[in-house]
Amino acid sequence: ALAGACREELKEQGVSAGFAEAALPYRSRGKYWLGDAEDYNAEYAIDERRFWHFLETTQPEELEKLQGQPQWKLRILQLLDRLIKKYGVLRLLRGGLELDDAHFTLLYALPLASSSREVHERFAANAFSVTRQVRYSLSNTHEAIDMVLFINGLPVATMELKNPWTGQTARLQGIRQYKQDRDQSQPLLQFGRCVVHFAVDTEEVYMTTRLSGKSSFFLPFNKGNEHNGAGNPVNEHGHRTAYLWEEVLTPESLSNILQHFVRFDGKPTDPLGKRTLYFPRYHQLDVVRKILKHAAENGVGQTYLIQHSAGSGKSNSITWAAYQLIEAYPEQEKLPGSKGIDHPLFDSVVVVTDRRLLDKQIRENIRQFSQVKNIVAPAYSSAELKAALESGKKIIISTIQKFPLIVDGIADLSDKRFAVVIDEAHSSQSGAAHDNMNRAMGSQSDEEELDAQDLILQSMQSRKMRGNASYLAFTATPKPITLEKFGKPKPDGKGFEPFHTYTMKQAIEEGFILDVLANYTTYRSYY
């Protein structure tokens, strides 16, 4: 079903009942339940059977607190609807629902590797379901969305599925269907009710978090093709877009996205309609997850070069990486820098940037994900940076220019573990400022007279520095020395390559930056 079969195609083939049979193997693996469109309540945009079954089987004692009251089910649905309209479904999934003295958890969080058995069992109690042909409209009961994904009865994603073999594509017909044919005044399609809307075919995926008629703006959710351009690479085992359900929409992955990636901008007190809902693009999701996985498997003392072009949304990638690195745990006891599998790898994450906007963005981002206040500390002077590091602030944001001021006075921090996230590493991160930062992080060098770039390379290779800090350099245009310093050896051993790439070619083809050479004419050609 997720391979791109849509309602029109199923009708043509006369296999409307065949979808249920095809989906049963997916259900039998314990991933998604096959929902029944008849269970959908269009007024409250909810799969009622799944919703009540989840609460009855996981939190019966909370339901008992309300069951003696008249119309208690209606009260729950009305409160749920009112809060989603005010704050969006994301807040309810994260924080639950309170009515009188009853508290309902609406999504059990994804456990860590070190979590207790009880936490794992609770997550397994979540009901992930997929329903085809959801008749979502109160005014037109014949109008249906191809597919809706629910968690415990609450919708989190819609999909319009197209098949290029029948002349239907996600880029054209799928997006146009959302823009022109879907009634966006209906509860299911109102902003914040679903987290994301996908247009999907066998070749490409597009997404949006806000449907607003013809002005709806869809972003590519593609991996990039084998030629570093837009689209997706050939998949020898299925459709090019198989990653959407094999990687992105598994219960574990979707829960992780909802817990750690999706966010609203602005303040919670701002009207919902004036806020922006961010869902990660594929390369943003991919790079953060690969960084975390590599850190968990290899410990502290690593270097990462993330070569992401302009138009990649690098600021969001950095904020997501910074927040999640403070919760990165080692997979084994004896990894470099590990203090045990029950202890985070890094004591602090230091974000080095010249952009004050990034400071504000990180703080707003963290506030949504963390219940702990004041874990982000701006450090724009040597005194502020020293205090933040010594007091164990989890995320510290500083400017590159301030590093020379703090080197001489900072305490010995070699017993602590750091992740240093560097914004635009190809420019002001080189030279003496970088050397000063290395020294501040516990690396001492006697070779003060070396050439600046030689000194950088030596510092990055010093055992002491590498033992207590990992460096992550985000840049669009790395210099050769930056590539050598932060990159990883190529498989053939000839040179170095980035840890992760989002190319300028892909950004141009996806429309995020202009191709300045497209209308380029040389003087010789012109004359």
XYZ file of C-alpha atoms in Angstrom:
527
model
C 0.000 0.000 0.000
C 2.744 2.449 0.881
C 4.372 1.599 -2.411
C 2.120 4.048 -4.197
C -1.239 2.403 -4.875
C -3.985 5.033 -4.702
C -7.768 4.804 -4.554
C -8.238 5.389 -8.275
C -5.789 2.629 -9.182
C -7.389 0.161 -6.783
C -10.773 0.875 -8.340
C -9.382 0.275 -11.828
C -7.883 -3.028 -10.755
C -10.955 -4.087 -8.817
C -8.900 -5.009 -5.770
C -10.266 -2.693 -3.089
C -10.434 -5.620 -0.675
C -6.949 -6.760 -1.572
C -5.313 -3.978 0.410
C -6.303 -5.540 3.709
C -4.751 -8.833 2.671
C -1.558 -7.126 1.532
C -1.279 -5.199 4.775
C -1.724 -8.175 7.074
C 1.958 -9.243 6.957
C 2.926 -5.752 8.059
C 0.461 -5.984 10.917
C 1.655 -9.450 11.887
C 5.184 -8.135 12.428
C 3.838 -6.066 15.310
C 4.358 -2.754 13.528
C 1.103 -1.162 12.399
C -2.455 -2.335 12.891
C -4.766 -2.077 9.917
C -7.437 0.453 10.852
C -11.076 0.432 9.801
C -12.343 3.594 8.119
C -15.697 3.052 9.850
C -14.033 3.730 13.214
C -13.061 7.259 12.200
C -14.938 10.121 13.881
C -14.742 13.051 11.452
C -15.992 15.604 13.993
C -13.134 14.997 16.416
C -10.647 13.658 13.828
C -9.950 10.510 15.793
C -10.040 6.735 15.406
C -12.437 6.178 18.280
C -12.018 2.417 18.569
C -8.242 2.646 18.792
C -8.375 5.643 21.146
C -10.702 4.076 23.698
C -9.085 0.646 23.448
C -5.695 2.189 24.197
C -6.954 4.026 27.298
C -8.971 1.039 28.540
C -6.046 -1.377 28.277
C -3.252 0.900 29.507
C -4.873 3.306 31.992
C -8.126 1.805 33.312
C -7.576 3.313 36.759
C -7.602 6.814 35.273
C -10.781 6.117 33.326
C -12.456 4.875 36.509
C -12.057 8.355 38.002
C -14.441 9.710 35.360
C -16.740 6.823 34.486
C -19.301 7.677 37.141
C -19.926 11.073 35.596
C -22.537 11.776 32.911
C -21.235 11.902 29.335
C -17.682 11.286 30.509
C -16.544 10.076 27.089
C -17.909 13.179 25.417
C -16.139 15.370 27.977
C -12.809 13.716 27.155
C -13.321 14.116 23.404
C -14.397 17.743 23.728
C -11.407 18.624 25.916
C -9.058 16.784 23.571
C -10.490 18.662 20.594
C -10.289 22.025 22.339
C -6.660 21.573 23.395
C -5.550 20.335 19.977
C -7.146 23.370 18.346
C -5.322 25.618 20.807
C -1.903 23.943 21.047
C -1.716 21.243 18.349
C -1.658 17.458 18.702
C 2.095 17.450 19.371
C 1.642 18.959 22.824
C -0.950 16.326 23.736
C 1.229 13.466 22.530
C 4.124 14.728 24.629
C 2.309 15.950 27.707
C -0.883 13.936 27.861
C -4.383 15.028 28.832
C -5.744 16.047 32.239
C -9.426 16.150 33.141
C -10.425 16.731 36.764
C -8.074 14.448 38.734
C -7.466 12.015 35.873
C -4.287 12.146 33.778
C -3.998 10.256 30.505
C -0.755 9.491 28.700
C -1.453 9.596 24.961
C 1.945 8.328 23.773
C 4.362 6.244 25.800
C 7.872 7.491 25.094
C 10.464 5.564 23.137
C 12.799 3.878 25.655
C 16.562 4.221 25.810
C 18.756 1.141 25.624
C 19.274 1.400 29.391
C 15.575 1.906 30.191
C 13.786 -0.497 32.482
C 11.684 -3.393 31.259
C 8.563 -1.511 32.336
C 9.413 1.418 30.040
C 9.909 -0.973 27.117
C 6.585 -2.678 27.848
C 4.761 0.634 27.989
C 6.098 1.675 24.618
C 5.013 -1.673 23.180
C 1.469 -0.894 24.377
C 1.185 2.030 21.946
C -1.180 1.286 19.062
C 0.214 2.427 15.710
C -2.388 2.029 12.993
C -2.843 2.848 9.319
C -6.255 3.404 7.751
C -7.037 3.587 4.050
C -9.686 5.786 2.431
C -10.511 7.875 5.486
C -13.701 9.837 4.864
C -12.574 12.910 6.715
C -15.173 15.485 5.645
C -18.305 16.314 7.606
C -19.830 18.107 4.606
C -18.898 15.628 1.857
C -18.945 12.055 3.099
C -17.679 10.720 -0.240
C -14.375 12.576 -0.042
C -11.502 10.472 1.310
C -7.792 10.740 2.069
C -5.765 7.833 0.674
C -4.077 7.000 3.964
C -3.886 8.258 7.550
C -1.417 7.131 10.222
C -2.667 7.111 13.815
C -0.972 6.683 17.165
C -3.372 5.490 19.846
C -6.244 6.794 17.747
C -4.800 10.274 17.186
C -3.895 11.165 13.579
C -0.277 12.180 13.035
C 0.171 11.959 9.250
C -1.907 11.887 6.083
C -0.842 10.609 2.674
C -1.944 10.964 -0.901
C -0.494 8.067 -2.889
C 0.249 8.234 -6.610
C 1.659 5.827 -9.175
C 3.828 7.222 -12.003
C 3.024 4.153 -14.109
C -0.535 5.461 -14.425
C 0.597 9.014 -15.142
C 0.118 10.206 -11.560
C 3.034 11.679 -9.600
C 3.437 13.017 -6.084
C 5.103 16.195 -7.348
C 2.201 17.172 -9.604
C -1.063 15.345 -8.932
C -0.385 14.516 -5.272
C 0.449 18.068 -4.250
C -2.304 19.499 -6.460
C -4.833 17.194 -4.821
C -3.933 18.556 -1.395
C -4.003 22.155 -2.638
C -7.180 22.086 -4.709
C -9.322 19.059 -3.891
C -9.044 18.633 -0.134
C -11.288 20.637 2.200
C -8.792 22.139 4.607
C -11.498 23.519 6.872
C -12.249 19.980 8.039
C -10.830 19.005 11.457
C -8.318 16.440 10.135
C -6.615 18.934 7.818
C -6.587 21.955 10.128
C -3.135 23.187 11.110
C -1.640 21.333 14.070
C -4.169 18.484 14.020
C -1.816 16.265 12.001
C 1.913 16.702 12.287
C 2.680 16.201 8.591
C 1.037 15.591 5.221
C 2.849 13.501 2.593
C 2.430 13.252 -1.167
C 4.037 9.940 -2.123
C 4.707 7.938 -5.258
C 7.187 5.195 -6.095
C 9.899 7.726 -7.007
C 9.579 10.758 -4.699
C 8.117 12.072 -1.443
C 6.962 15.611 -0.640
C 5.700 16.963 2.657
C 4.104 19.940 4.364
C 3.019 20.711 7.906
C 0.454 23.349 6.898
C -2.272 23.052 4.291
C -3.412 26.482 3.135
C -5.043 25.991 -0.240
C -3.113 26.993 -3.323
C -0.431 28.650 -1.184
C 0.450 25.352 0.539
C 4.227 24.892 0.381
C 5.567 21.356 0.024
C 9.196 20.439 0.732
C 11.034 17.498 -0.836
C 11.509 14.613 1.567
C 13.976 12.755 -0.633
C 17.395 11.201 -0.030
C 19.116 12.617 -3.108
C 19.934 10.445 -6.100
C 23.082 8.529 -6.953
C 24.361 11.517 -8.936
C 24.158 13.885 -5.928
C 21.039 15.541 -7.327
C 17.366 15.683 -6.384
C 15.196 12.584 -6.094
C 16.097 9.177 -4.720
C 18.647 6.497 -5.578
C 17.751 3.229 -7.246
C 16.551 0.654 -4.727
C 17.479 -2.887 -5.766
C 14.961 -4.334 -3.315
C 11.886 -2.256 -4.080
C 10.600 1.203 -4.844
C 12.856 4.231 -4.509
C 10.613 5.585 -1.741
C 10.648 2.417 0.358
C 12.757 4.263 2.951
C 9.660 6.222 3.973
C 8.071 3.232 5.677
C 11.176 1.097 6.176
C 13.202 3.839 7.930
C 11.098 6.891 8.710
C 7.620 5.711 9.663
C 8.393 2.652 11.761
C 6.900 3.024 15.259
C 10.339 3.539 16.782
C 11.429 6.098 14.206
C 8.148 8.020 14.186
C 8.147 8.186 17.989
C 11.717 9.479 17.941
C 10.758 12.161 15.420
C 7.796 13.290 17.518
C 9.835 13.336 20.725
C 13.071 14.885 19.479
C 12.634 16.584 16.108
C 9.196 18.063 15.438
C 8.814 21.503 16.967
C 6.807 24.717 16.852
C 8.516 28.067 16.642
C 7.440 30.968 18.819
C 5.982 30.882 22.313
C 3.312 28.467 23.585
C 1.131 31.499 24.301
C 1.189 32.584 20.640
C -1.927 31.731 18.592
C -1.439 28.329 16.961
C -2.224 29.663 13.499
C 0.640 32.165 13.685
C 3.255 29.573 14.603
C 5.324 27.400 12.262
C 5.571 23.643 12.668
C 8.941 22.145 11.712
C 9.243 18.558 10.529
C 12.792 17.513 9.578
C 13.731 17.082 5.937
C 15.247 13.701 5.176
C 18.901 14.796 5.194
C 18.411 16.615 8.524
C 16.923 13.537 10.129
C 19.587 11.331 8.585
C 22.636 13.357 9.632
C 21.554 13.748 13.263
C 20.757 10.063 13.598
C 24.044 9.009 12.012
C 26.030 11.318 14.301
C 24.295 9.913 17.375
C 24.740 6.318 16.220
C 28.437 6.840 15.471
C 29.014 8.520 18.844
C 27.214 5.716 20.677
C 29.319 3.098 18.874
C 32.700 4.894 18.941
C 32.688 7.151 22.003
C 34.351 10.541 22.501
C 37.282 11.931 20.520
C 35.786 11.789 17.029
C 35.707 14.358 14.243
C 32.789 14.869 11.887
C 32.612 17.026 8.782
C 29.037 17.725 7.735
C 29.102 19.330 4.301
C 25.616 20.770 3.882
C 24.992 23.311 1.153
C 23.205 26.603 1.567
C 19.500 25.841 1.572
C 19.963 22.743 3.717
C 18.399 24.177 6.864
C 21.719 23.893 8.678
C 20.559 25.904 11.695
C 17.845 23.368 12.456
C 20.249 20.474 11.930
C 22.661 22.024 14.434
C 19.973 22.631 17.041
C 18.656 19.073 16.740
C 22.188 17.655 16.955
C 23.139 19.810 19.951
C 20.050 18.899 21.939
C 20.293 15.177 21.267
C 24.039 14.932 21.873
C 23.493 15.807 25.530
C 21.389 12.645 25.754
C 23.758 10.384 23.799
C 24.723 7.219 25.684
C 27.519 4.748 24.848
C 26.554 1.283 23.676
C 29.464 -0.316 25.555
C 31.242 0.324 28.843
C 34.781 0.608 27.484
C 34.365 3.092 24.659
C 36.722 6.111 24.643
C 35.454 8.711 27.078
C 32.682 6.480 28.385
C 31.752 6.712 32.062
C 29.376 3.760 31.799
C 26.303 2.921 29.740
C 24.079 4.675 32.272
C 25.935 7.986 31.910
C 25.730 10.390 28.951
C 28.805 10.508 26.743
C 29.163 14.280 26.932
C 29.148 16.571 29.956
C 28.534 19.618 27.771
C 27.840 20.495 24.158
C 29.535 23.703 23.033
C 28.063 25.397 19.963
C 30.501 27.778 18.293
C 28.790 30.271 16.010
C 28.726 33.914 15.016
C 24.980 33.889 14.544
C 22.948 35.227 17.456
C 19.858 33.890 15.698
C 21.167 30.372 16.269
C 21.457 31.122 19.999
C 17.773 32.102 20.144
C 16.733 29.176 17.980
C 18.529 26.607 20.112
C 17.046 27.975 23.320
C 13.516 27.933 21.906
C 14.069 24.452 20.527
C 15.372 23.042 23.810
C 12.527 24.584 25.774
C 10.051 22.425 23.850
C 11.911 19.154 24.374
C 13.264 19.442 27.907
C 11.495 19.777 31.242
C 14.733 21.064 32.788
C 15.044 24.840 32.708
C 18.148 26.877 31.969
C 20.229 24.114 30.426
C 21.319 26.478 27.622
C 23.902 29.086 28.603
C 25.045 31.905 26.313
C 28.734 32.660 26.840
C 29.894 35.772 25.049
C 32.763 36.618 27.390
C 35.596 34.611 28.898
C 34.013 34.822 32.352
C 30.665 33.543 31.082
C 32.271 30.674 29.188
C 34.425 29.630 32.133
C 31.446 29.717 34.497
C 29.249 27.755 32.095
C 31.830 25.021 31.559
C 32.719 24.661 35.227
C 29.086 24.640 36.381
C 28.254 21.853 33.948
C 25.778 23.672 31.728
C 24.554 21.157 29.201
C 24.562 23.385 26.122
C 26.871 26.378 25.861
C 26.703 28.826 22.974
C 29.673 31.051 22.267
C 31.277 33.061 19.498
C 34.526 32.164 17.814
C 36.050 35.568 18.506
C 35.751 35.135 22.287
C 37.865 32.001 22.490
C 41.249 33.785 22.635
C 40.096 35.670 25.742
C 39.413 32.628 27.876
C 42.393 30.344 27.186
C 44.748 31.655 29.875
C 42.186 31.773 32.668
C 40.100 28.645 32.115
C 40.415 25.763 34.552
C 41.762 22.391 33.556
C 38.755 20.637 32.039
C 40.485 17.543 30.725
C 38.426 15.308 33.020
C 35.219 16.420 31.292
C 33.815 15.301 27.952
C 32.693 17.744 25.279
C 30.992 17.771 21.929
C 31.995 20.924 20.077
C 29.577 21.814 17.278
C 31.131 24.351 14.918
C 28.998 26.442 12.596
C 30.711 27.287 9.271
C 34.041 25.631 10.083
C 35.720 26.750 6.852
C 36.060 30.380 7.928
C 36.802 31.821 11.340
C 37.239 28.416 12.941
C 40.695 28.215 11.404
C 43.776 29.879 12.791
C 44.552 31.005 16.314
C 40.944 30.993 17.499
C 40.735 27.249 16.890
C 44.062 26.664 18.630
C 42.828 28.601 21.652
C 39.681 26.512 21.742
C 41.699 23.291 21.663
C 43.761 24.516 24.606
C 40.644 25.533 26.486
C 39.257 22.032 26.069
C 42.273 20.470 27.749
C 44.801 20.156 24.946
C 48.145 21.828 25.638
C 50.635 22.455 22.851
C 54.177 23.702 23.180
C 54.467 24.354 19.456
C 53.108 27.912 19.576
C 55.230 29.109 16.665
C 53.871 26.663 14.118
C 51.945 27.840 11.090
C 48.272 28.291 12.040
C 46.940 25.497 9.830
C 49.711 23.111 10.903
C 48.900 23.908 14.511
C 45.224 23.167 13.948
C 45.993 19.795 12.426
C 48.427 18.901 15.190
C 45.925 19.887 17.852
C 43.165 17.841 16.263
C 45.457 14.816 16.256
C 46.728 15.237 19.804
C 45.803 12.317 22.014
C 44.820 14.458 24.954
C 42.420 16.599 22.962
C 40.909 13.659 21.160
C 40.295 11.878 24.412
C 37.932 14.455 25.855
C 36.251 16.185 22.907
C 34.455 15.324 19.693
C 34.326 17.992 17.012
C 31.441 18.401 14.569
C 32.025 20.904 11.790
C 29.003 22.065 9.778
C 30.034 23.857 6.598
C 28.904 24.369 3.022
C 32.365 24.789 1.463
C 35.200 23.074 3.350
C 38.778 23.968 2.506
C 41.167 21.072 1.814
C 42.743 21.472 5.271
C 39.282 21.394 6.857
C 38.415 18.255 4.911
C 41.638 16.602 6.050
C 41.196 17.735 9.649
C 37.536 16.877 10.167
C 36.789 14.398 7.370
C 37.117 10.637 7.265
C 39.494 8.666 5.003
C 37.989 7.559 1.716
C 37.500 3.797 1.287
C 40.365 3.664 -1.214
C 42.649 5.511 1.208
C 43.184 8.389 -1.224
C 42.119 11.568 0.487
C 39.243 12.405 2.806
C 35.494 12.821 2.518
C 32.728 14.340 4.666
C 30.843 12.291 7.224
C 27.569 13.458 5.649
C 26.706 15.463 2.543
C 23.800 17.507 1.202
C 25.121 18.834 -2.081
C 24.705 22.186 -3.778
C 23.488 20.281 -6.829
C 20.658 18.751 -4.821
C 19.821 22.110 -3.229
C 19.661 23.755 -6.665
C 17.548 20.989 -8.190
C 15.206 21.048 -5.199
C 14.806 24.809 -5.580
C 16.404 25.936 -2.315
C 19.141 27.997 -3.962
C 19.436 29.558 -7.409
C 21.788 28.142 -10.016
C 23.897 31.190 -10.821
C 25.402 29.408 -13.834
C 22.051 28.640 -15.461
C 21.985 32.034 -17.199
C 25.741 32.529 -17.273
C 27.283 33.774 -20.527
C 30.997 34.413 -21.051
C 32.211 37.613 -22.683
C 33.526 35.544 -25.604
C 30.149 33.860 -26.123
C 28.239 37.117 -25.750
C 30.285 38.959 -28.336
